Backbone as JSON, one array per atom type, in Angstrom:
{
  "sequence": "XXXXXXXXXXXXXXXXXXXXXXXXXXXXXXXXXXXXXXXXXXXXXXXXXXXXXXXXXXXXXXXXXXXXXXXXXXXXXXXXXXXXXXXXXXXXXXXXXXXXXXXXXXXXXXXXXXXXXXXXXXXXXXXXX",
  "N": [[45.41, 40.64, -5.14], [46.13, 37.48, -6.02], [46.96, 35.92, -3.75], [47.71, 36.48, 0.08], [51.1, 36.55, 0.18], [53.05, 36.63, -3.01], [53.78, 34.24, -5.0], [56.4, 33.2, -7.08], [57.19, 29.42, -9.46], [58.65, 28.26, -10.97], [59.02, 24.65, -12.38], [60.5, 21.67, -12.66], [59.92, 19.0, -12.71], [57.99, 16.87, -11.31], [58.66, 15.86, -8.27], [57.42, 15.27, -4.68], [58.78, 16.96, -2.37], [59.75, 18.88, -3.57], [56.76, 19.41, -4.24], [55.61, 20.0, -2.34], [56.75, 22.26, -1.67], [55.78, 24.69, -2.97], [53.14, 24.15, -3.46], [49.88, 25.83, -4.06], [51.13, 27.81, -5.5], [51.48, 31.59, -6.63], [52.48, 31.26, -9.95], [53.09, 30.03, -11.74], [55.49, 28.7, -13.82], [56.65, 26.44, -16.8], [58.5, 24.42, -18.12], [56.88, 22.96, -21.8], [57.83, 20.51, -23.76], [57.68, 18.15, -25.56], [55.11, 16.74, -27.2], [52.45, 14.0, -26.37], [52.7, 12.44, -26.68], [55.43, 11.43, -27.2], [56.8, 10.83, -25.58], [58.4, 9.59, -24.26], [60.94, 10.82, -25.62], [61.24, 12.34, -24.55], [60.93, 12.07, -21.45], [63.84, 11.28, -22.38], [65.26, 13.15, -22.61], [65.76, 14.95, -20.46], [63.1, 16.52, -20.28], [59.62, 17.81, -20.51], [55.79, 16.05, -21.75], [53.34, 18.41, -22.58], [51.18, 17.27, -21.49], [52.08, 16.44, -19.25], [53.27, 18.98, -17.62], [50.53, 19.91, -17.27], [49.78, 18.67, -15.23], [51.41, 18.21, -12.99], [50.78, 21.48, -13.04], [48.17, 21.26, -11.89], [48.35, 19.13, -9.66], [49.96, 20.89, -7.76], [48.2, 23.49, -7.58], [48.37, 25.9, -8.27], [48.06, 28.85, -9.46], [48.04, 30.35, -11.37], [49.85, 29.22, -14.86], [52.42, 28.92, -17.24], [52.88, 27.79, -19.91], [56.14, 27.11, -21.37], [59.08, 26.46, -23.94], [57.98, 25.17, -26.64], [57.83, 24.69, -28.56], [60.28, 24.33, -30.94], [61.03, 25.08, -33.61], [58.81, 25.82, -34.5], [55.8, 28.03, -34.35], [53.92, 27.11, -33.25], [50.56, 26.08, -31.99], [50.54, 24.13, -28.87], [50.16, 20.79, -29.39], [47.42, 18.91, -28.45], [46.51, 21.26, -26.59], [44.8, 22.35, -24.14], [41.67, 22.41, -25.07], [39.32, 25.17, -25.81], [36.58, 24.36, -24.87], [37.58, 24.03, -22.13], [37.33, 26.29, -18.82], [38.04, 29.32, -19.0], [39.46, 30.39, -16.68], [41.11, 28.55, -15.98], [42.57, 27.61, -18.17], [46.37, 27.46, -19.85], [48.67, 29.5, -19.62], [49.98, 30.6, -22.71], [54.18, 31.39, -22.82], [55.36, 33.62, -25.09], [58.66, 34.4, -27.6], [59.85, 37.16, -26.58], [57.79, 37.97, -25.22], [56.22, 40.86, -22.57], [54.94, 41.01, -19.17], [52.94, 42.91, -17.54], [52.92, 41.21, -13.85], [50.69, 41.69, -12.46], [48.38, 41.89, -13.61], [47.81, 38.71, -13.9], [45.18, 38.13, -13.32], [43.44, 38.45, -15.75], [44.92, 37.02, -17.72], [43.9, 34.34, -19.21], [41.78, 35.88, -20.41], [43.15, 36.27, -22.83], [44.33, 34.36, -24.01], [42.16, 32.99, -26.52], [42.92, 34.93, -28.32], [45.91, 35.05, -28.91], [46.07, 31.14, -29.02], [45.44, 32.23, -32.38], [46.21, 33.58, -34.12], [48.53, 32.3, -33.16], [47.94, 29.74, -34.95], [47.47, 31.0, -37.54], [50.4, 31.95, -37.87], [51.1, 29.69, -38.33], [49.87, 28.49, -41.41], [50.85, 29.8, -42.62], [52.68, 30.09, -45.67], [55.19, 28.52, -46.18], [59.14, 30.91, -46.69]],
  "CA": [[45.83, 39.98, -6.19], [45.99, 35.69, -5.93], [47.25, 35.25, -2.16], [48.07, 37.13, 0.75], [52.49, 36.66, -0.92], [53.51, 36.09, -4.21], [55.5, 32.87, -4.87], [56.28, 32.49, -8.11], [58.42, 29.21, -9.4], [59.99, 27.16, -12.21], [59.34, 23.4, -12.44], [60.75, 20.61, -14.06], [59.65, 17.59, -12.5], [56.66, 16.54, -9.95], [59.02, 14.86, -6.96], [57.18, 15.75, -3.22], [58.87, 17.5, -1.79], [59.46, 20.37, -4.59], [55.68, 19.91, -4.88], [55.2, 20.63, -1.05], [57.03, 23.77, -0.53], [55.25, 25.58, -3.65], [51.93, 23.92, -3.36], [49.05, 27.54, -3.96], [52.44, 28.81, -5.99], [50.4, 31.86, -7.82], [52.73, 32.01, -11.07], [54.65, 28.26, -11.84], [56.61, 28.92, -14.99], [56.81, 25.11, -16.72], [58.59, 23.94, -20.36], [56.5, 22.07, -22.25], [58.48, 20.71, -24.59], [56.86, 17.76, -26.09], [53.6, 16.1, -26.62], [52.09, 13.35, -25.42], [52.05, 10.99, -27.69], [57.1, 11.34, -27.51], [57.13, 11.21, -23.7], [60.21, 8.88, -24.32], [62.42, 11.64, -26.42], [61.02, 13.99, -23.28], [62.1, 11.91, -20.57], [65.37, 10.69, -22.79], [66.84, 14.01, -22.13], [64.97, 15.22, -19.62], [62.19, 17.44, -20.61], [58.04, 17.43, -19.66], [54.86, 16.97, -21.71], [52.4, 18.52, -22.12], [50.08, 17.1, -20.04], [53.08, 16.38, -17.38], [53.1, 19.98, -16.94], [49.48, 20.73, -16.67], [49.69, 17.65, -13.68], [51.7, 19.54, -12.31], [50.25, 22.08, -12.36], [46.58, 20.27, -10.99], [48.68, 18.75, -8.97], [50.83, 21.89, -7.08], [47.62, 24.15, -7.57], [49.23, 26.93, -9.22], [47.68, 29.75, -9.63], [48.23, 30.87, -12.8], [50.6, 28.39, -14.98], [53.2, 29.72, -17.64], [53.78, 27.12, -20.75], [57.05, 27.85, -22.84], [59.51, 25.51, -24.67], [56.14, 24.39, -26.17], [57.85, 24.87, -29.89], [61.23, 24.65, -30.57], [61.28, 25.29, -34.49], [57.56, 26.37, -35.45], [55.01, 29.72, -33.62], [52.3, 26.84, -33.23], [50.02, 26.1, -30.39], [50.9, 22.2, -28.52], [48.85, 19.75, -29.84], [47.49, 18.99, -26.58], [46.46, 22.51, -25.16], [43.14, 22.72, -23.58], [40.18, 23.82, -25.24], [37.98, 25.86, -25.73], [35.59, 23.36, -23.51], [38.15, 24.11, -20.43], [36.95, 27.2, -18.6], [39.17, 30.33, -19.28], [40.56, 30.97, -15.92], [42.01, 27.51, -16.61], [43.55, 27.59, -19.27], [47.5, 27.44, -18.62], [49.19, 30.99, -20.6], [51.51, 30.07, -23.04], [55.01, 32.23, -23.0], [55.89, 33.81, -26.44], [59.42, 35.22, -27.03], [60.0, 39.06, -25.81], [56.47, 38.87, -23.8], [56.58, 40.54, -21.16], [53.47, 40.84, -18.69], [52.4, 43.33, -15.98], [52.32, 40.59, -12.22], [49.12, 41.8, -11.93], [47.52, 41.28, -14.51], [47.73, 37.7, -13.71], [44.34, 37.74, -13.48], [42.96, 38.77, -17.09], [45.32, 37.11, -19.45], [43.76, 33.61, -20.01], [41.1, 35.83, -21.74], [43.8, 36.89, -24.14], [44.29, 33.14, -24.62], [42.16, 32.21, -27.5], [43.62, 35.93, -29.23], [47.42, 33.42, -28.93], [45.67, 30.72, -30.36], [44.43, 32.48, -33.45], [47.14, 34.15, -34.07], [49.85, 31.56, -33.5], [47.74, 28.94, -36.36], [47.47, 31.94, -38.25], [51.43, 31.46, -38.51], [52.05, 28.17, -39.17], [49.21, 27.77, -41.59], [51.21, 30.62, -43.46], [53.66, 28.84, -46.26], [56.99, 29.12, -45.23], [59.5, 31.04, -47.04]],
  "C": [[45.59, 38.38, -5.52], [46.11, 35.34, -3.91], [48.11, 36.99, -1.3], [50.31, 37.91, 0.52], [52.29, 36.09, -1.84], [54.31, 35.18, -4.07], [55.19, 32.56, -6.83], [57.36, 30.81, -8.52], [58.08, 28.64, -10.64], [59.22, 25.73, -12.87], [59.77, 22.39, -13.97], [60.47, 19.13, -13.77], [58.33, 17.82, -10.8], [57.29, 15.78, -8.59], [58.01, 16.01, -5.82], [56.99, 15.98, -2.97], [59.33, 18.95, -2.72], [57.71, 20.74, -4.39], [54.76, 21.1, -3.22], [55.65, 22.47, -0.98], [56.01, 25.18, -1.72], [54.04, 25.31, -4.38], [51.7, 25.3, -3.1], [49.75, 27.98, -4.45], [51.32, 29.53, -6.82], [51.23, 32.6, -9.71], [53.5, 30.65, -10.95], [54.26, 28.87, -13.87], [57.28, 27.44, -15.99], [57.26, 25.25, -18.46], [58.11, 22.71, -20.3], [56.78, 21.29, -23.96], [58.5, 19.85, -26.45], [55.6, 17.33, -26.05], [53.64, 15.09, -26.52], [52.84, 11.82, -25.68], [54.57, 10.69, -27.75], [57.79, 11.78, -26.04], [57.83, 10.56, -23.44], [60.96, 9.96, -24.3], [61.79, 12.56, -24.93], [61.67, 13.52, -21.62], [63.74, 11.78, -20.57], [66.47, 11.87, -22.24], [66.09, 15.81, -21.41], [63.74, 16.87, -19.17], [60.59, 17.01, -20.19], [57.31, 17.25, -21.34], [54.5, 17.76, -21.26], [51.71, 18.6, -21.38], [51.48, 16.89, -18.85], [53.29, 17.6, -17.24], [52.21, 20.44, -16.37], [49.69, 19.43, -15.61], [50.59, 18.17, -13.08], [51.11, 20.86, -11.55], [49.09, 22.39, -11.81], [47.55, 20.27, -9.72], [49.68, 20.33, -7.11], [49.44, 23.2, -7.1], [48.03, 25.7, -7.82], [47.85, 27.86, -10.29], [47.53, 31.04, -11.03], [49.58, 29.35, -13.51], [51.72, 29.16, -16.72], [53.51, 28.19, -18.95], [55.23, 27.67, -21.56], [58.08, 26.55, -23.14], [58.79, 24.67, -25.87], [56.69, 23.49, -28.0], [59.13, 25.88, -30.39], [61.83, 25.97, -32.28], [59.71, 26.3, -35.61], [56.36, 27.11, -34.08], [54.1, 27.9, -34.61], [52.05, 26.37, -31.7], [50.13, 24.45, -29.94], [49.7, 22.03, -28.75], [48.94, 19.77, -28.2], [46.79, 19.37, -26.25], [45.43, 22.95, -25.57], [42.23, 23.42, -24.61], [39.7, 24.74, -25.13], [36.93, 25.81, -24.85], [35.59, 23.82, -22.07], [37.78, 25.95, -20.08], [37.9, 27.91, -18.55], [40.07, 30.19, -17.72], [41.31, 29.99, -15.45], [42.64, 27.27, -17.44], [45.36, 27.51, -19.06], [47.83, 28.64, -20.03], [50.72, 30.56, -21.58], [52.79, 31.09, -23.67], [55.1, 32.33, -25.02], [56.99, 34.97, -25.94], [59.48, 37.5, -26.77], [58.75, 39.44, -25.4], [57.01, 39.57, -22.92], [55.16, 41.56, -20.71], [53.84, 40.94, -17.13], [52.55, 42.22, -14.66], [51.35, 41.05, -12.38], [48.03, 42.87, -12.86], [47.58, 39.75, -15.01], [46.25, 37.13, -14.04], [43.69, 37.39, -14.73], [43.58, 38.21, -17.7], [44.84, 35.78, -19.86], [42.3, 34.21, -20.47], [41.97, 35.78, -23.21], [43.77, 35.17, -24.51], [43.5, 32.72, -26.25], [42.75, 34.05, -29.1], [45.08, 35.48, -30.05], [47.52, 32.77, -29.4], [45.81, 30.84, -31.75], [45.52, 32.68, -34.37], [48.18, 32.58, -34.43], [48.91, 30.6, -34.75], [47.25, 29.6, -37.05], [48.78, 31.88, -39.29], [51.93, 30.15, -39.5], [50.61, 27.82, -40.59], [49.51, 28.98, -43.12], [52.48, 30.19, -44.55], [54.54, 29.28, -46.29], [57.59, 29.24, -46.88], [61.11, 30.27, -47.49]]
}
């Protein structure tokens, strides 16, 4: 897999002591509730922006990152989600309700993100009932 030992962590803040303990984690699961423009709302409510979550992943050197809680109301790709210009192995994964993923598939999951993104965009384009 990624390293000799596997470490999974979930994050909400970038405190130096926390980052030191989880540096090089195999998997970071991080909420990304707000878009960058709503950073003040994120801080007021104890949440993170997409950009803050991605920065934590970069700072800790996480092998894979799963973003959660990115839309409470709409099944859509979070605004600011890294474009396809970013190498696919560096793209964060998006959590989908009910998804179950085998840990052994982590190396290949980023390749699925264009399909997940397309499905979310298709759902967003459908008229509300």
